[in-house]
Short mmCIF file of C-alpha atoms in Angstrom, two decimals:
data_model
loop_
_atom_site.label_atom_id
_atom_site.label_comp_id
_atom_site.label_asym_id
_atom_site.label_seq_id
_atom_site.Cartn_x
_atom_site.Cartn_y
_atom_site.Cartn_z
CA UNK A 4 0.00 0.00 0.00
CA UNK A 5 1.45 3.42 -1.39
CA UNK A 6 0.03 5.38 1.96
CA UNK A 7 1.43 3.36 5.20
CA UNK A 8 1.27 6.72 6.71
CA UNK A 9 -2.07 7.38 6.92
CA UNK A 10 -4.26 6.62 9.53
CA UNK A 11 -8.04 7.19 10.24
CA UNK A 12 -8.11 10.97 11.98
CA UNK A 13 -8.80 11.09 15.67
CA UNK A 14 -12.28 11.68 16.84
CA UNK A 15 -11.34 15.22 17.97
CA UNK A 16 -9.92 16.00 14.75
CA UNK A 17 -13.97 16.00 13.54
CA UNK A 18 -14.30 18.99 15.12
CA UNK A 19 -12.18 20.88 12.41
CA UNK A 20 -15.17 20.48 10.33
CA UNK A 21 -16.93 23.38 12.29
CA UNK A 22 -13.23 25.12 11.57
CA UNK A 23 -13.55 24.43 8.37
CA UNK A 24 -17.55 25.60 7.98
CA UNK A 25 -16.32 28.91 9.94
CA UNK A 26 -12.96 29.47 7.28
CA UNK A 27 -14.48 28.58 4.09
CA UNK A 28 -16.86 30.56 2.10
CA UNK A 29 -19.96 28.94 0.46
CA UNK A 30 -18.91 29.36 -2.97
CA UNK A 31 -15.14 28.41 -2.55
CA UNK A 32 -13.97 28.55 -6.19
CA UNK A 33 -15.91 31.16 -8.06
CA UNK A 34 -13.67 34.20 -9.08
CA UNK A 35 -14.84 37.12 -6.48
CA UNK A 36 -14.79 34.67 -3.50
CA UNK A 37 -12.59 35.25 -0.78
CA UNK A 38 -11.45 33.33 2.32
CA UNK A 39 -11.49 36.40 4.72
CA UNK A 40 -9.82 33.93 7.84
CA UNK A 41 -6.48 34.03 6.09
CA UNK A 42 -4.31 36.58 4.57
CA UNK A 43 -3.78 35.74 1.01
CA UNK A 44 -5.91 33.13 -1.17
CA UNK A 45 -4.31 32.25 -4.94
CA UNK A 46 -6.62 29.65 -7.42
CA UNK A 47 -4.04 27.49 -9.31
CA UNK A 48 -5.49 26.54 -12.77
CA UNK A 49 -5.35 22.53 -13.53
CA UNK A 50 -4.16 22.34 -16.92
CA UNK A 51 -5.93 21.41 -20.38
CA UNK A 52 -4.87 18.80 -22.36
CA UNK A 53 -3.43 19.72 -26.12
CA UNK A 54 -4.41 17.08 -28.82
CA UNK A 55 -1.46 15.12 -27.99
CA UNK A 56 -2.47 14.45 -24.77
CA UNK A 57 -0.14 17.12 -23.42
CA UNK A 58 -0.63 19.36 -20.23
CA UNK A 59 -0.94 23.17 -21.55
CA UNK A 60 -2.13 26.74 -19.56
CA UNK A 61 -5.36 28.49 -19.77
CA UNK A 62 -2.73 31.49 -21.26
CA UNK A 63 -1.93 28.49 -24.23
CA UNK A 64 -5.43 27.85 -24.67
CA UNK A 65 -6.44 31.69 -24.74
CA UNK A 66 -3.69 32.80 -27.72
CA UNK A 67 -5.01 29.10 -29.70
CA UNK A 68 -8.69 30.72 -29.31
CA UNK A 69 -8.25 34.38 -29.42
CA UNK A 70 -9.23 35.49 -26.07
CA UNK A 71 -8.23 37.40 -23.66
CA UNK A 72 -7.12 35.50 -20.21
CA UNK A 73 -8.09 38.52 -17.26
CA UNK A 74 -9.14 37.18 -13.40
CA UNK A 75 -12.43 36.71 -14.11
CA UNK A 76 -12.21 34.32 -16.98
CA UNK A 77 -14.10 30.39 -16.88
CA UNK A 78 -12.92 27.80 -18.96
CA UNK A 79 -15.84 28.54 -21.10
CA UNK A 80 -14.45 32.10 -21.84
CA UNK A 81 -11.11 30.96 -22.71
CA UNK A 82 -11.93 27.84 -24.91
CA UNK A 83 -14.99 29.60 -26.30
CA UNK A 84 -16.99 26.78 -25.14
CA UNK A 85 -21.06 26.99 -26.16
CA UNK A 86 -23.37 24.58 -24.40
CA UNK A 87 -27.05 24.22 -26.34
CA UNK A 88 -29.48 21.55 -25.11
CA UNK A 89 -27.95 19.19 -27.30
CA UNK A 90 -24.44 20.53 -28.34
CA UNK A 91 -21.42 21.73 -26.93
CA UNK A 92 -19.34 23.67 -29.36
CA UNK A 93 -15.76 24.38 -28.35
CA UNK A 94 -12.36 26.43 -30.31
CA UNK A 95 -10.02 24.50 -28.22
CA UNK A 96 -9.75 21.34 -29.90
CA UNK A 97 -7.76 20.03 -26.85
CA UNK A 98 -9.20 18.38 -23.65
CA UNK A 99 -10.89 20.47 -20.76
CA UNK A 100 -8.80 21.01 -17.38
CA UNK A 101 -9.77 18.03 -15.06
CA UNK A 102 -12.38 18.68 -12.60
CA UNK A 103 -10.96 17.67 -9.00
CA UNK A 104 -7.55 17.45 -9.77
CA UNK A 105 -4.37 19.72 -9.93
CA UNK A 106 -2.01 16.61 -11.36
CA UNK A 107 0.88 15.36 -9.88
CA UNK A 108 3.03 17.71 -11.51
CA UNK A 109 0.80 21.03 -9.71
CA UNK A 110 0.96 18.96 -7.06
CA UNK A 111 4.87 18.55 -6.62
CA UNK A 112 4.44 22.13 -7.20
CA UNK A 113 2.49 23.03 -4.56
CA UNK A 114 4.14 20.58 -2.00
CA UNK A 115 7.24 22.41 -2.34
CA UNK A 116 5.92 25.64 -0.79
CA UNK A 117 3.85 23.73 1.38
CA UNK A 118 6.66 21.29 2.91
CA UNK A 119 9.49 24.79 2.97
CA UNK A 120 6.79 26.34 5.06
CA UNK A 121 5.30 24.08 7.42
CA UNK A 122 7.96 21.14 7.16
CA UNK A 123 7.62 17.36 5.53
CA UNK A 124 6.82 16.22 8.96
CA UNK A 125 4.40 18.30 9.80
CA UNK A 126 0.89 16.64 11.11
CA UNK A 127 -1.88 17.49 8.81
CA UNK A 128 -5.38 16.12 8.39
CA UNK A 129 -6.35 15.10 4.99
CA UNK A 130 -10.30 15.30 3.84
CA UNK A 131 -10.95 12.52 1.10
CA UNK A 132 -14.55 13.02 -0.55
CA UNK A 133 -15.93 9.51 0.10
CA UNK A 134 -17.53 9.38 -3.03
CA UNK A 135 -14.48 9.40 -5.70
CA UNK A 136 -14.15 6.42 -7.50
CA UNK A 137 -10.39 6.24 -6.66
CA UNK A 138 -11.26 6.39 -2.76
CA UNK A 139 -13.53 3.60 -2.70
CA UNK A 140 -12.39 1.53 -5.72
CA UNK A 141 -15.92 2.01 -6.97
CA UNK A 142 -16.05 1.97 -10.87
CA UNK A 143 -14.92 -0.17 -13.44
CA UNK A 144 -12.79 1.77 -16.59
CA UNK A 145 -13.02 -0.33 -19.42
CA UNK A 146 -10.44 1.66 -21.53
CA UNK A 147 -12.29 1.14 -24.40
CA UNK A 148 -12.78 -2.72 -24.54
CA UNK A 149 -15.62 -3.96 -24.58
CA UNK A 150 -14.09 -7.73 -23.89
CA UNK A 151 -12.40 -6.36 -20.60
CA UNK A 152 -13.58 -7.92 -17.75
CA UNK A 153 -11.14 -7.68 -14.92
CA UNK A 154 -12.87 -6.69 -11.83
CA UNK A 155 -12.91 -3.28 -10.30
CA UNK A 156 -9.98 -1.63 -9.01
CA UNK A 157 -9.11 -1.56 -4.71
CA UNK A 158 -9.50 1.32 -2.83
CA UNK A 159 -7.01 3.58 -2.06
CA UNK A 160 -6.70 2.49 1.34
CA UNK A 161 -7.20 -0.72 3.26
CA UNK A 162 -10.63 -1.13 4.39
CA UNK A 163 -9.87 -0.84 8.06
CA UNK A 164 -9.22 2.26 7.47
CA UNK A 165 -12.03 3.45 5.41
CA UNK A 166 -14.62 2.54 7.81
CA UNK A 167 -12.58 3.60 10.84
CA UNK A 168 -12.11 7.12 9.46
CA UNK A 169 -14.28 10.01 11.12
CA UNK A 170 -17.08 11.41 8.39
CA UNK A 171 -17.40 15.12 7.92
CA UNK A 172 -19.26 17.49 5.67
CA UNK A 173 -15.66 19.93 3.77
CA UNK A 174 -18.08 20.47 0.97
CA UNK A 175 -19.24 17.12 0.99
CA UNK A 176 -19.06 13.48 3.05
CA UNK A 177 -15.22 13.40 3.17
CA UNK A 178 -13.58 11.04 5.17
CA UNK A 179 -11.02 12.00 7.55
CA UNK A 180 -6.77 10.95 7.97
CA UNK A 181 -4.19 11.89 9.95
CA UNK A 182 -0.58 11.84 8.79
CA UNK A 183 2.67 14.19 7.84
CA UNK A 184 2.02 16.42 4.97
CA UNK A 185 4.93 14.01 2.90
CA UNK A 186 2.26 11.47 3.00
CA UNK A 187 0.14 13.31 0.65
CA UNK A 188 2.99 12.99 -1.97
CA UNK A 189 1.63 8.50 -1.94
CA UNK A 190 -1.81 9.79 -1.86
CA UNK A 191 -3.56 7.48 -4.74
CA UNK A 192 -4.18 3.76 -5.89
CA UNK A 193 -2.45 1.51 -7.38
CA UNK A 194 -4.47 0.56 -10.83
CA UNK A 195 -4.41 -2.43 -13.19
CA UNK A 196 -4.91 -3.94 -16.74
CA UNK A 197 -4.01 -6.91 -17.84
CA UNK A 198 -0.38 -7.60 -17.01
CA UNK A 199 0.19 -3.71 -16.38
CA UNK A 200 0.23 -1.95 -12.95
CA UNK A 201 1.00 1.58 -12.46
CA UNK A 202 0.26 3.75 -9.27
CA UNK A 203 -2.05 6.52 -10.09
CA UNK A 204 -1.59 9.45 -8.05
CA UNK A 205 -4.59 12.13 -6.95
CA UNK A 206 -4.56 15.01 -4.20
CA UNK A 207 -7.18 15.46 -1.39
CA UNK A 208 -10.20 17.15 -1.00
CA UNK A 209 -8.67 19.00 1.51
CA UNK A 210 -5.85 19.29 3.17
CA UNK A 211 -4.50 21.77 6.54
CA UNK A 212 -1.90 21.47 9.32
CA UNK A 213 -2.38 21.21 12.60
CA UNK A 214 -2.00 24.95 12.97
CA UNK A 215 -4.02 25.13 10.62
CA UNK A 216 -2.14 27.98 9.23
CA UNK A 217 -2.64 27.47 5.72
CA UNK A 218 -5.51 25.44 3.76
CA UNK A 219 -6.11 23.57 0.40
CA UNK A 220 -9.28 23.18 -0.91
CA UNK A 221 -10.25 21.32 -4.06
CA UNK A 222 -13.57 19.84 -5.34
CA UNK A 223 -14.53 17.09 -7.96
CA UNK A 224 -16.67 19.64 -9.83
CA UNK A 225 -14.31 22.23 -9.54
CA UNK A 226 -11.53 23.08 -12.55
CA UNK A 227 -9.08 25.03 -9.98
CA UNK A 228 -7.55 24.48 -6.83
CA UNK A 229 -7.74 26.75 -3.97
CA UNK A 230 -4.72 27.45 -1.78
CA UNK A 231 -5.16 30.00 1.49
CA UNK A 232 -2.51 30.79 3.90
CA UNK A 233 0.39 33.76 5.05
CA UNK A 234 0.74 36.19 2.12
CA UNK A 235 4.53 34.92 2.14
CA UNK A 236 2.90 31.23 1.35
CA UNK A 237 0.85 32.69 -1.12
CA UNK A 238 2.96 35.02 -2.95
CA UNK A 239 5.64 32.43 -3.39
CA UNK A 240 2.94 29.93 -4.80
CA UNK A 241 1.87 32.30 -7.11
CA UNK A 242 5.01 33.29 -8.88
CA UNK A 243 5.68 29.54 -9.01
CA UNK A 244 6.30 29.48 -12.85
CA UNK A 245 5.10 25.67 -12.26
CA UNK A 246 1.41 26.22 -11.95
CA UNK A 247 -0.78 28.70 -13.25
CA UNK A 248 -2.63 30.92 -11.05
CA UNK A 249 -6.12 33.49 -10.75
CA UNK A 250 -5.29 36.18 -8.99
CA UNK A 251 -7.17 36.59 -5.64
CA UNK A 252 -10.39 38.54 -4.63
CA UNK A 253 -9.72 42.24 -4.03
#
């Protein structure tokens, strides 16, 4: 198991949900929100997909479409993305950013600043929406063939675990671990097909320390990645030239 780190959050630890309720605004990822318990707040972009496959920015995507990237843009804007009742009509001939996740590269990213600030061995508590696929092993990806019929993939974490871990409403039912903020680096499932295995790697729902000085939000229906915290934190998140960035709310 990639996360022998992780353990099921202490009972107390449930409790940060009402911190969490208090800290975080009802509309967490639309561009004029802001997270008024903590100095700075910075959205990092997840990145679009070119026809290759490739990772590219919202600033790529904008110059391939013609429009103008500004704070306030949505994917829509920049891809000049039309949704009718029964098309969806798009300039970006690439794939769409992926909802609920930053990848592992914005993740190494972000980890950086995160581990330089608070330390790798610093105790966080990870939130883990209980309903992604990848958490529960849920799901069965056929890849395209129809005659595969392996059997769904395991969780992401032993089942003792799972059903030991303290639920919590962060958005929505999110189970709730306990570990060092290097942990979240093994956060993921190891997948299968055939005679291939590869470990898949995905960040949490939401993740804080335990003085709770800084926060990372995420969602599975959301196409950015919140990150709130010290304006130092911030600041040297944002001119990361590793991940892209929305400037925060004035």
């Amino acid at each position: 198991m990639r996360t022998p780190t992780l353990q099921p959050a202490p009972a107390r630890c449930a409790r940060d949900a009402t911190w969490l309720s208090s800290v975080v605004p009802p509309e967490p990822f639309v561009d004029d929100c802001s997270f008024p318990a903590f100095a700075a707040t910075a959205r990092l972009l997840h990145p679009a997909t070119d026809t290759d496959g490739d990772p590219v920015t919202w600033a790529q995507v904008a110059a391939r479409t013609g429009r103008r990237l500004h704070p306030h843009s949505t994917w829509e804007d920049v891809s000049a993305t039309v949704h009718t009742r029964r098309t969806t009509r798009s300039d970006w001939p690439g794939g769409e950013p992926e909802l609920g996740e930053l990848g592992e590269a914005g993740w190494d990213a972000l980890l950086s600043h995160l581990t330089r600030w608070s330390g790798s061995s610093a105790s966080c508590t990870i939130a883990l929406d209980k309903g992604l696929p990848w958490v529960s092993g849920a799901g069965l990806d056929v890849y395209g063939d129809p005659h595969h019929v392996e059997p769904a993939q395991g969780p992401a974490l032993p089942a003792e675990v799972l059903s030991a871990a303290p639920r919590v409403q962060v958005l929505r039912t999110c189970l709730l671990l306990a570990g060092p903020l290097a942990a979240v680096r093994a956060l993921g499932r190891t997948r299968s097909y055939r005679e291939q295995r590869w470990f898949e790697r995905h960040g949490p729902t939401a993740l804080w320390p335990a003085d709770r000085s800084w926060l990372v939000l995420s969602d599975l229906d959301a196409d950015c990645t919140v990150v709130a915290g010290p304006r130092t934190l911030v600041d040297a998140v944002v001119a990361d030239g590793r991940l892209e960035t929305r400037p925060e709310a004035s």
